Structures are given as C-alpha cells and as structure tokens.
Short mmCIF file of C-alpha atoms and ligand atoms in Angstrom, two decimals:
data_model
loop_
_atom_site.label_atom_id
_atom_site.label_comp_id
_atom_site.label_asym_id
_atom_site.label_seq_id
_atom_site.Cartn_x
_atom_site.Cartn_y
_atom_site.Cartn_z
CA ILE N 27 14.46 23.90 -44.19
CA SER N 28 15.86 21.03 -42.21
CA ALA N 29 18.90 18.92 -42.92
CA PHE N 30 17.25 15.55 -42.38
CA SER N 31 13.91 14.66 -43.93
CA VAL N 32 12.03 11.66 -45.21
CA ARG N 33 11.20 12.25 -48.87
CA GLU N 34 8.47 10.91 -51.12
CA ASP N 35 10.37 7.70 -51.83
CA GLY N 36 10.15 6.89 -48.11
CA TYR N 37 13.91 7.26 -47.54
CA MET N 38 15.59 9.65 -45.19
CA TYR N 39 17.90 12.21 -46.75
CA CYS N 40 20.63 14.32 -45.31
CA GLU N 41 20.50 17.30 -47.65
CA ASP N 42 20.48 15.64 -51.11
CA VAL N 43 21.92 12.28 -50.12
CA ARG N 44 20.06 9.18 -49.00
CA VAL N 45 21.28 8.17 -45.56
CA GLN N 46 20.95 4.53 -46.69
CA ASP N 47 23.42 5.22 -49.50
CA ILE N 48 25.80 6.83 -47.05
CA MET N 49 25.60 3.74 -44.84
CA ASP N 50 26.09 1.41 -47.80
CA ASN N 51 28.74 3.26 -49.75
CA GLU N 52 30.46 6.02 -47.83
CA VAL N 53 31.02 4.89 -44.27
CA GLU N 54 33.97 2.53 -43.81
CA GLU N 55 33.07 1.40 -40.33
CA VAL N 56 30.40 -1.14 -39.51
CA ARG N 57 29.55 0.63 -36.30
CA PRO N 58 27.33 3.60 -35.54
CA PHE N 59 28.38 7.06 -36.67
CA TYR N 60 27.37 10.68 -36.41
CA LEU N 61 26.23 12.32 -39.62
CA TYR N 62 26.16 16.11 -39.98
CA SER N 63 25.01 18.64 -42.51
CA LYS N 64 27.51 21.42 -43.01
CA ARG N 65 24.84 23.47 -44.74
CA GLN N 66 22.63 23.28 -41.67
CA LEU N 67 25.48 24.58 -39.53
CA ARG N 68 25.78 27.54 -41.87
CA ARG N 69 22.01 28.12 -41.86
CA ASN N 70 21.93 28.09 -38.07
CA TYR N 71 24.81 30.53 -37.82
CA GLU N 72 23.27 32.80 -40.42
CA ALA N 73 19.99 32.83 -38.49
CA TYR N 74 21.87 34.40 -35.56
CA GLN N 75 23.70 36.83 -37.83
CA GLU N 76 20.42 37.89 -39.37
CA ALA N 77 18.82 38.22 -35.92
CA LEU N 78 21.67 40.45 -34.71
CA LYS N 79 21.63 42.86 -37.67
CA GLY N 80 21.87 46.46 -36.52
CA LEU N 81 23.36 45.58 -33.14
CA ASN N 82 26.97 45.53 -32.00
CA SER N 83 27.37 41.90 -31.10
CA ILE N 84 29.54 38.84 -30.60
CA ILE N 85 28.29 35.33 -31.22
CA GLY N 86 30.26 33.13 -28.82
CA TYR N 87 29.78 29.51 -29.80
CA ALA N 88 29.56 27.32 -26.66
CA VAL N 89 32.21 24.78 -27.60
CA LYS N 90 31.07 22.37 -24.88
CA ALA N 91 28.13 21.47 -27.13
CA ASN N 92 30.38 20.01 -29.80
CA ASN N 93 34.16 20.17 -30.01
CA ASN N 94 34.67 18.61 -33.42
CA LEU N 95 37.51 20.65 -34.92
CA LYS N 96 35.95 20.78 -38.38
CA ILE N 97 32.74 22.14 -36.93
CA MET N 98 34.62 24.66 -34.80
CA ARG N 99 36.67 25.77 -37.82
CA CYS N 100 33.56 26.17 -39.92
CA LEU N 101 31.98 28.40 -37.26
CA ARG N 102 35.17 30.38 -36.84
CA GLU N 103 35.31 30.97 -40.60
CA LEU N 104 31.74 32.24 -40.47
CA GLY N 105 32.89 34.83 -37.92
CA SER N 106 31.98 33.20 -34.65
CA GLY N 107 33.72 33.72 -31.35
CA ALA N 108 33.77 31.02 -28.69
CA VAL N 109 32.79 30.40 -25.09
CA LEU N 110 35.22 28.12 -23.29
CA VAL N 111 34.98 26.31 -19.98
CA SER N 112 38.30 24.53 -19.54
CA GLY N 113 41.96 25.05 -20.27
CA THR N 114 41.84 22.41 -22.97
CA GLU N 115 38.80 23.98 -24.64
CA LEU N 116 40.69 27.26 -24.54
CA ARG N 117 43.71 25.74 -26.21
CA LEU N 118 41.63 23.94 -28.78
CA ALA N 119 39.79 27.15 -29.65
CA VAL N 120 42.75 29.53 -29.74
CA GLU N 121 45.69 27.33 -30.78
CA HIS N 122 44.01 24.77 -33.00
CA THR N 123 40.96 26.55 -34.38
CA GLY N 124 42.17 30.12 -34.57
CA PHE N 125 39.26 31.81 -32.83
CA ASP N 126 39.97 35.49 -32.23
CA PRO N 127 40.71 35.80 -28.48
CA ALA N 128 38.94 39.17 -28.40
CA ARG N 129 35.76 37.28 -29.32
CA CYS N 130 36.23 34.54 -26.73
CA VAL N 131 34.93 34.26 -23.19
CA PHE N 132 36.41 31.98 -20.54
CA ASN N 133 33.73 30.96 -18.13
CA GLY N 134 33.19 28.59 -15.22
CA ASN N 135 32.59 28.27 -11.51
CA GLY N 136 35.78 26.33 -10.80
CA LYS N 137 38.43 27.83 -13.03
CA LEU N 138 41.97 26.86 -12.01
CA LEU N 139 44.85 29.29 -11.61
CA GLU N 140 46.79 27.69 -14.47
CA GLU N 141 43.75 27.96 -16.74
CA LEU N 142 43.29 31.60 -15.80
CA GLU N 143 46.94 32.28 -16.57
CA LEU N 144 46.47 30.75 -20.01
CA ALA N 145 43.34 32.84 -20.56
CA ALA N 146 45.24 35.94 -19.48
CA GLN N 147 48.11 35.17 -21.88
CA TYR N 148 45.68 34.74 -24.77
CA GLY N 149 43.78 37.91 -23.83
CA VAL N 150 40.30 36.40 -23.80
CA LEU N 151 37.47 37.91 -21.76
CA ILE N 152 37.04 36.22 -18.38
CA ASN N 153 33.84 35.85 -16.41
CA VAL N 154 34.10 36.36 -12.66
CA ASP N 155 32.04 33.74 -10.84
CA SER N 156 32.79 34.12 -7.11
CA GLU N 157 35.01 35.74 -4.49
CA PHE N 158 37.71 33.08 -4.76
CA ASP N 159 37.50 33.21 -8.54
CA LEU N 160 38.18 36.96 -8.47
CA ALA N 161 41.15 36.43 -6.16
CA GLN N 162 42.60 33.87 -8.57
CA ILE N 163 42.00 36.12 -11.57
CA ILE N 164 44.00 38.86 -9.84
CA GLU N 165 46.73 36.33 -9.12
CA ALA N 166 46.74 35.23 -12.76
CA SER N 167 47.10 38.85 -13.81
CA ARG N 168 50.06 39.35 -11.50
CA ASN N 169 51.73 36.13 -12.62
CA THR N 170 51.39 36.95 -16.30
CA GLY N 171 51.73 40.72 -16.18
CA LYS N 172 48.52 41.10 -18.18
CA ARG N 173 45.61 43.36 -17.34
CA ILE N 174 42.53 41.17 -17.66
CA LYS N 175 39.20 42.22 -19.12
CA VAL N 176 36.46 40.77 -16.92
CA LEU N 177 32.69 40.39 -16.93
CA LEU N 178 30.77 39.79 -13.71
CA ARG N 179 28.61 36.71 -13.98
CA ILE N 180 25.48 37.75 -12.17
CA ASN N 181 22.83 35.35 -11.08
CA PRO N 182 19.60 37.15 -12.03
CA ASP N 183 17.28 34.66 -10.30
CA VAL N 184 15.05 34.09 -13.31
CA ASP N 185 13.43 30.67 -13.63
CA PRO N 186 14.04 29.38 -17.17
CA GLN N 187 11.41 26.62 -16.73
CA VAL N 188 13.64 23.74 -17.80
CA HIS N 189 14.99 20.47 -16.37
CA PRO N 190 16.69 21.24 -13.02
CA TYR N 191 20.01 19.79 -14.24
CA VAL N 192 20.25 22.46 -16.93
CA ALA N 193 18.83 25.45 -15.02
CA THR N 194 21.66 27.72 -13.91
CA GLY N 195 20.39 31.22 -13.15
CA ASN N 196 18.21 30.59 -10.11
CA LYS N 197 18.92 31.81 -6.60
CA ASN N 198 20.46 28.64 -5.15
CA SER N 199 22.49 27.70 -8.20
CA LYS N 200 26.25 27.10 -7.93
CA PHE N 201 26.87 29.67 -10.68
CA GLY N 202 27.48 33.39 -10.57
CA ILE N 203 27.26 36.20 -8.08
CA ARG N 204 24.17 37.17 -6.09
CA ASN N 205 23.11 40.77 -6.45
CA GLU N 206 23.57 41.64 -2.77
CA LYS N 207 27.29 41.05 -3.21
CA LEU N 208 27.69 43.37 -6.18
CA GLY N 209 29.06 46.25 -4.08
CA TRP N 210 31.86 44.10 -2.70
CA PHE N 211 32.92 42.97 -6.17
CA LEU N 212 32.97 46.53 -7.50
CA GLU N 213 35.17 47.64 -4.59
CA GLU N 214 37.58 44.78 -5.24
CA VAL N 215 37.81 45.52 -8.93
CA LYS N 216 38.48 49.20 -8.16
CA LYS N 217 41.20 48.25 -5.71
CA HIS N 218 42.88 46.13 -8.35
CA SER N 219 42.43 48.34 -11.35
CA GLU N 220 46.00 47.72 -12.47
CA ASN N 221 45.07 44.04 -12.84
CA LEU N 222 41.46 44.19 -13.89
CA GLU N 223 39.31 46.08 -16.32
CA LEU N 224 35.59 45.55 -15.75
CA VAL N 225 34.02 45.59 -19.20
CA GLY N 226 30.69 43.83 -18.84
CA VAL N 227 28.13 41.67 -17.14
CA HIS N 228 27.12 38.11 -17.93
CA CYS N 229 24.25 35.81 -17.10
CA HIS N 230 23.17 32.40 -18.32
CA LEU N 231 19.75 31.15 -17.35
CA GLY N 232 19.86 27.56 -18.43
CA SER N 233 19.48 25.38 -21.47
CA THR N 234 16.62 24.10 -23.69
CA ILE N 235 14.66 27.32 -23.13
CA THR N 236 11.55 27.55 -25.28
CA LYS N 237 9.97 30.74 -23.91
CA VAL N 238 11.99 33.79 -24.85
CA ASP N 239 10.22 36.07 -22.34
CA VAL N 240 12.68 34.81 -19.74
CA PHE N 241 15.55 36.36 -21.71
CA ARG N 242 13.76 39.69 -21.55
CA ASP N 243 13.18 39.29 -17.80
CA ALA N 244 16.86 38.58 -17.31
CA ALA N 245 17.98 41.42 -19.59
CA VAL N 246 15.84 43.90 -17.64
CA VAL N 247 17.53 42.81 -14.41
CA MET N 248 20.95 42.90 -16.06
CA VAL N 249 20.51 46.35 -17.55
CA ASP N 250 19.63 47.55 -14.08
CA PHE N 251 22.99 46.20 -12.91
CA VAL N 252 24.73 47.89 -15.83
CA LYS N 253 23.25 51.23 -14.75
CA LYS N 254 24.29 50.70 -11.15
CA ILE N 255 27.80 49.73 -12.17
CA ARG N 256 28.11 52.66 -14.55
CA GLY N 257 26.99 54.85 -11.68
CA GLU N 258 30.18 53.73 -9.92
CA ASN N 259 32.28 55.07 -12.77
CA PHE N 260 32.94 51.90 -14.69
CA THR N 261 32.77 51.82 -18.49
CA ILE N 262 30.55 48.85 -19.23
CA LYS N 263 30.57 47.73 -22.84
CA TYR N 264 29.23 44.18 -22.89
CA LEU N 265 25.94 42.64 -21.95
CA ASN N 266 26.33 38.87 -22.22
CA ILE N 267 22.97 37.09 -21.94
CA GLY N 268 24.39 33.58 -22.26
CA GLY N 269 23.01 30.79 -24.38
CA GLY N 270 20.13 28.45 -23.85
CA LEU N 271 17.73 28.72 -26.75
CA GLY N 272 15.94 25.37 -27.13
CA ILE N 273 15.19 23.45 -30.29
CA ASP N 274 12.33 21.28 -31.56
CA TYR N 275 13.30 17.86 -30.24
CA TYR N 276 9.78 16.47 -30.64
CA HIS N 277 9.32 16.94 -34.39
CA LYS N 278 5.61 17.47 -34.01
CA GLY N 279 5.43 20.70 -35.95
CA ALA N 280 5.59 22.98 -32.90
CA ILE N 281 6.54 26.57 -33.64
CA LEU N 282 9.48 27.42 -31.43
CA PRO N 283 11.17 30.78 -30.93
CA THR N 284 13.93 31.58 -33.40
CA PRO N 285 17.14 33.53 -32.78
CA THR N 286 15.30 36.58 -34.14
CA ASP N 287 12.52 36.13 -31.58
CA LEU N 288 15.15 35.88 -28.87
CA ILE N 289 17.18 38.92 -29.94
CA ASP N 290 14.07 41.01 -30.52
CA THR N 291 13.04 40.62 -26.87
CA VAL N 292 16.23 42.40 -25.76
CA ARG N 293 17.06 44.60 -28.78
CA ASP N 294 15.59 47.87 -27.43
CA LEU N 295 17.39 47.50 -24.09
CA VAL N 296 20.74 46.83 -25.73
CA THR N 297 20.37 49.72 -28.16
CA LYS N 298 19.18 52.18 -25.54
CA GLU N 299 22.17 51.46 -23.31
CA GLY N 300 24.64 51.48 -26.20
CA LEU N 301 25.85 47.99 -25.29
CA THR N 302 27.53 45.27 -27.32
CA LEU N 303 25.45 42.13 -26.96
CA ILE N 304 27.23 38.83 -26.42
CA ILE N 305 25.21 35.72 -26.99
CA GLU N 306 26.48 32.19 -26.27
CA PRO N 307 24.49 29.63 -28.25
CA GLY N 308 25.49 25.99 -28.25
CA ARG N 309 22.50 23.76 -28.86
CA SER N 310 20.67 26.08 -31.25
CA LEU N 311 23.76 26.27 -33.47
CA VAL N 312 24.62 22.59 -33.66
CA ALA N 313 21.90 20.25 -32.35
CA ASN N 314 19.87 19.88 -35.52
CA THR N 315 22.94 19.63 -37.74
CA SER N 316 23.38 15.96 -36.88
CA ALA N 317 21.75 12.57 -36.56
CA PHE N 318 23.27 9.59 -34.82
CA VAL N 319 23.01 6.62 -37.17
CA SER N 320 22.92 3.06 -35.80
CA HIS N 321 22.00 -0.38 -37.11
CA VAL N 322 19.34 -2.70 -35.76
CA THR N 323 20.85 -5.76 -34.11
CA GLY N 324 17.56 -7.50 -33.32
CA VAL N 325 14.07 -7.31 -31.89
CA LYS N 326 12.95 -8.99 -28.66
CA THR N 327 10.07 -9.13 -26.22
CA ASN N 328 10.20 -9.49 -22.43
CA GLY N 329 7.01 -9.54 -20.41
CA THR N 330 4.86 -6.85 -21.93
CA LYS N 331 7.78 -4.90 -23.41
CA ASP N 332 8.98 -4.90 -26.98
CA PHE N 333 12.56 -3.85 -27.62
CA ILE N 334 14.53 -2.81 -30.64
CA VAL N 335 18.18 -3.48 -29.83
CA ILE N 336 20.61 -1.34 -31.83
CA ASP N 337 24.38 -1.05 -32.04
CA GLY N 338 24.33 2.51 -30.67
CA SER N 339 24.07 3.12 -26.94
CA MET N 340 24.22 5.46 -23.97
CA SER N 341 28.00 5.47 -24.35
CA GLU N 342 27.71 7.43 -27.60
CA LEU N 343 24.57 9.37 -26.72
CA ILE N 344 23.66 9.76 -23.06
CA ARG N 345 21.03 12.52 -23.04
CA PRO N 346 17.99 10.17 -22.86
CA SER N 347 19.56 8.20 -19.97
CA LEU N 348 20.86 11.23 -18.10
CA TYR N 349 18.04 13.73 -18.44
CA GLY N 350 15.18 11.58 -19.68
CA ALA N 351 15.56 13.70 -22.80
CA TYR N 352 13.42 12.98 -25.83
CA GLN N 353 15.23 12.74 -29.15
CA HIS N 354 13.20 11.74 -32.15
CA ILE N 355 13.90 8.32 -33.67
CA GLU N 356 13.22 7.19 -37.24
CA PHE N 357 14.33 4.52 -39.67
CA VAL N 358 16.35 5.54 -42.70
CA ALA N 359 14.44 3.34 -45.17
CA PRO N 360 10.73 2.62 -45.65
CA PRO N 361 9.43 -0.37 -43.63
CA ALA N 362 9.20 -3.80 -45.21
CA GLU N 363 5.79 -4.79 -46.62
CA GLY N 364 3.47 -5.75 -43.74
CA ALA N 365 5.90 -4.80 -40.95
CA GLU N 366 3.85 -4.61 -37.75
CA VAL N 367 3.81 -1.24 -35.98
CA LYS N 368 4.38 -1.62 -32.24
CA THR N 369 5.40 0.39 -29.22
CA PHE N 370 9.11 -0.24 -28.71
CA ASP N 371 11.82 0.81 -26.33
CA VAL N 372 14.92 1.47 -28.41
CA VAL N 373 17.90 0.19 -26.43
CA GLY N 374 21.64 -0.39 -26.82
CA PRO N 375 23.93 -3.27 -25.86
CA VAL N 376 25.40 -1.65 -22.73
CA CYS N 377 25.06 -3.63 -19.51
CA GLU N 378 22.55 -1.54 -17.65
CA SER N 379 18.89 -0.67 -17.87
CA ALA N 380 19.65 3.04 -18.21
CA ASP N 381 20.91 2.22 -21.68
CA PHE N 382 18.06 3.45 -23.85
CA LEU N 383 17.86 5.95 -26.68
CA GLY N 384 14.08 6.15 -26.73
CA LYS N 385 11.14 4.83 -24.73
CA GLU N 386 7.70 3.80 -25.97
CA ARG N 387 8.16 4.74 -29.59
CA GLU N 388 5.61 3.69 -32.21
CA LEU N 389 7.71 2.14 -34.94
CA PRO N 390 7.35 -0.53 -37.62
CA THR N 391 9.08 -3.79 -36.69
CA PRO N 392 12.55 -3.65 -38.28
CA LYS N 393 14.97 -6.37 -39.29
CA ARG N 394 18.64 -6.86 -38.61
CA GLY N 395 20.89 -4.27 -40.24
CA ASP N 396 18.19 -1.65 -40.78
CA GLY N 397 19.44 1.89 -40.31
CA ILE N 398 17.91 3.90 -37.48
CA VAL N 399 18.65 7.49 -36.52
CA VAL N 400 18.42 9.51 -33.35
CA HIS N 401 17.80 13.08 -34.43
CA ASP N 402 19.18 16.38 -33.14
CA ALA N 403 22.39 14.74 -32.05
CA GLY N 404 24.75 17.62 -32.85
CA ALA N 405 24.78 19.14 -29.35
CA TYR N 406 25.87 17.43 -26.13
CA CYS N 407 25.88 13.97 -27.72
CA MET N 408 29.32 13.22 -29.16
CA ALA N 409 30.67 15.81 -26.71
CA MET N 410 29.33 13.75 -23.81
CA ALA N 411 30.20 10.35 -25.28
CA SER N 412 32.26 7.97 -23.19
CA THR N 413 33.97 4.66 -23.80
CA TYR N 414 31.85 2.83 -21.22
CA ASN N 415 31.87 -0.92 -21.88
CA LEU N 416 34.96 -0.07 -23.88
CA ARG N 417 32.85 1.08 -26.77
CA MET N 418 35.19 3.19 -28.82
CA ARG N 419 33.87 6.62 -29.75
CA PRO N 420 32.22 6.63 -33.17
CA PRO N 421 33.42 8.37 -36.33
CA GLU N 422 31.78 11.51 -37.67
CA TYR N 423 30.89 12.43 -41.23
CA TRP N 424 29.26 15.41 -42.83
CA VAL N 425 27.54 16.19 -46.06
CA ALA N 426 29.58 19.09 -47.44
CA ASP N 427 28.42 22.48 -48.68
CA ASP N 428 27.32 21.13 -52.06
CA GLY N 429 24.69 19.03 -50.29
CA LYS N 430 26.04 15.86 -51.94
CA THR N 431 29.61 15.06 -51.00
CA VAL N 432 30.14 12.97 -47.88
CA GLU N 433 33.35 13.62 -45.93
CA LYS N 434 34.77 12.08 -42.81
CA ILE N 435 35.26 14.76 -40.15
CA ARG N 436 36.52 12.58 -37.31
CA HIS N 437 38.14 9.18 -37.19
CA ALA N 438 36.64 6.37 -35.21
CA GLU N 439 38.40 5.83 -31.93
CA GLN N 440 40.31 2.53 -31.91
CA LEU N 441 41.38 0.04 -29.29
CA ASP N 442 44.94 1.21 -30.04
CA ASP N 443 44.01 4.65 -28.74
CA HIS N 444 43.07 3.06 -25.44
CA ILE N 445 46.20 0.94 -25.31
CA ARG N 446 48.32 4.07 -25.85
CA TYR N 447 47.31 5.39 -22.39
CA PHE N 448 49.19 2.49 -20.85
CA GLU N 449 52.31 2.44 -23.00
CA GLY N 450 55.50 2.30 -21.00
CA LEU N 451 53.76 1.95 -17.65
N1 LIG D 597 26.83 29.68 -21.83
C1 LIG D 597 26.98 29.09 -20.63
C2 LIG D 597 27.58 29.85 -19.52
C3 LIG D 597 26.57 27.76 -20.45
O1 LIG D 597 26.71 27.19 -19.26
C4 LIG D 597 25.99 27.04 -21.53
C5 LIG D 597 25.56 25.67 -21.38
C6 LIG D 597 25.86 27.70 -22.77
C7 LIG D 597 26.28 29.03 -22.87
C8 LIG D 597 25.25 27.05 -23.97
O2 LIG D 597 23.91 26.71 -23.76
P1 LIG D 597 23.00 26.16 -24.95
O3 LIG D 597 22.81 27.29 -25.94
O4 LIG D 597 23.71 25.02 -25.59
O5 LIG D 597 21.75 25.73 -24.29
N2 LIG D 597 24.35 18.70 -21.37
C9 LIG D 597 23.07 19.37 -21.33
C10 LIG D 597 23.20 20.85 -21.56
C11 LIG D 597 24.13 21.55 -20.59
C12 LIG D 597 24.28 23.02 -20.88
C13 LIG D 597 25.40 23.61 -20.08
N3 LIG D 597 25.63 25.01 -20.30
C14 LIG D 597 22.15 18.74 -22.36
O6 LIG D 597 22.58 17.79 -23.00
O7 LIG D 597 21.01 19.12 -22.50
#
C-alpha cells in the first residue's frame, strides 16, 4: 500500500482524497505545500515493530529527517524513541514532544559541552565519537553530577555503496572511533567509572542503503567488538546499528529490502549475544509519507531544452540540487486532451541553475496552475529547506487517520517571521 497513487480516474490521491481537491478546497495558501499521510507514517512504524518482534529493541527515530512536531508526536505515541544530533533537537524531542529519555540517543561528531550537559541532565544515552568528545562527556558528567550512559560509536569500515556525501562508516570518515583505538577508550572509561557507564556500541554506515547484506557485515564486526569489550569486564547491553535503509525513489516497481529483511540479517547475532538492538531509521519511516505539491507557472524552451517552471524550488527541496538525487515527479490531474509528451527539466524560480527538482523527465505539456508533485518528500526535504531568495518555508498538511480529513500540521512561514529577527536592533 502506498499513500500516494494515481487512480483509475487519472487523478492522484493521498489516501482517499484527491490531491486536486486538497489544492482547490483545503489549502489556504497559494504557494507550494507539503502533504503527508498520517496513515503511511503509522504503516511505516508498524513495519519496524513487526520486523523487531521477538527481539529486545528500541526504535530511535532520526529526527533530523523531519522535525515537524505533529509527526514527532505521532511517532512518540506509537512508542518510538529518538536519535538527536543537536541541543535544539534534544530539547524539541524531550521538552516539546515528550520522548522518553531512556529511549533517546544523543549523537554527533562535534557535540558541544553545553549540549552534553543538557543530554546528561535529561539522562539520554550518549554516543562517544572521539577522544575530545569523551573528555567533554566526562566534563559534562562532573558539571551536572550525573553518571552518563555511553555507547562507543565505532567505525566498522563497511562500504554501504551509496553517494559519498551520505556514506559515514568508511575508514576515512569524520565519524566514530577506529578499531585500533578501542583499547584506549576502554581504559579511559574504566578510569572514569564514576562518571561513565559503558552500555553499548553504535555504528551507522550511511544512508539510502538498498543492500541489507552490509548491515550484516557491520553487525558481525560490531558483535566482535562487543565480545572484546565484555572480555574487559564491561556489561554491554545495546547494539545500535544506526539507520540508513533506503526507499524506492524511482517508482519503477523495484523490490527493495523491507525493515524485516534488514532485521532478519542481524537477528541471530543479536539473540545469541543477548543484546538489545537499537535501530535509527529516518528516511524509511518518513520519506514516503509525503509529497511536495507545487503549481506550474509556465513552460519554456531554450536551445534544445524544454522546461517546466513551477512555484516550488531548491529552497523548499534541495536533495536533487545537492546530491543529484532522483525524486519521482507526477501531475496531480490527468493531462489535457492532446497534450504533447516531451522531455522536460522541472525547475523553480530561484536565481541559479542548480535550482531543479527533476531533470529529463518525460511528461505531458502542462498549463499554468496545474498541480505537480515531487514524491518521497517526507525525509530531508522540509528539514533541509531554507529561505534562500527569501522564499518563506511552506506550510504542511496531512490526511488524518481516517484517510479523508485534511489538517494543517505546520503554518506557512511569513515575512513577519523574518522581520522579527531584526526587531529592536
Ligand atoms: N543515525 C545516524 C547516526 C545518522 O547519521 C543518520 C543519518 C541516521 C541515523 C538516519 O539515517 P536514515 O535512516 O534517514 O538514512 N540529507 C541526506 C541524508 C543524510 C543522512 C544523515 N544521517 C539526504 O537527503 O539524503
């Protein structure tokens, strides 16, 4: 089941609602917006729950993928924990969403002392990323009087076979600890046992992974570390294998690994070692819950290129520009009679040539005002949106649990919001 589909009448639906009807009747703004399916969010979460049956586990939602409060609250209500990478994400998750700190992990290669102190106060798990990070974690423990539960982020040197910008677990990556340094870290933790409790190991290979064998490869390496560390008299409870499961961006009917496929590659190892598995999905929980809906502004031709110019842009959705990422593009209504199909670049109004949402897409020639969607926009799209060209961030809506009711889940950013940053200066 997918949230967005073109039905027999030629219209795109989000659950049981025509996207065209949402554009015409539900959305107040005339600008682009993000549209989500709450049901899809639930389905995605339940797929992980189902996959993890029979294991002790924590699902830690990677909030960086999408920090909409309504989405975070929905996941928290479903039982999710959270993976946080900044002090503000931490505060949003613990203070404003109510995530259980015992099911939260604070992670990052450049965590600041003040952020670590906050994490210590809340009592979330903290990943150790480097020598200086460990020193600061000890300092945060002293300053707050809290004994901190830590996981060592180990760099397992497994190639996830993805875009270099989103590969993180290879030898020369800026993340994690190399295995030859493990002994030093264990000594340090022992020395500071009044400040630190070593409870687990963590790795994260990268993002958009579509071959689950790499998770097994990493888990084998990690379990080896667990054994070594246990051999040094530590009680290791958690194996955190990070996030990274990819999704079907191409919409060509490919069969991609599911959460069950992923968990099943590591299940025997986790069970045998009596570990609690932590998994940190972002994209695979939220990407396909949303489409970014824009309107066609016009069609033009330059040289040999045909362009569809829309009112959405790289400011709202930067993945195609930044990573050359493919996100599927479709119209929300059937084409007009006789509309010529051509190969178009789909571009926005921002003043640079990097501003495209799709390149060389076969599409029927549209007319002004037609609705057009960029699919799989729930992860790393709104979360990476900027106000470049002073384009105010778009509103967000979802189709609620009944599959019919449309609700606003985030206001459109306004010029007033921008002006507020300068008040009284
Ligand atoms: N855990 C850690 C430690 C991570 O660094 C990440 C993502 C995740 C979990 C979640 O990974 P996911 O399940 O979402 O793949 N902006 C890029 C993706 C960057 C991913 C960063 N780390 C994109 O738009 O493709």
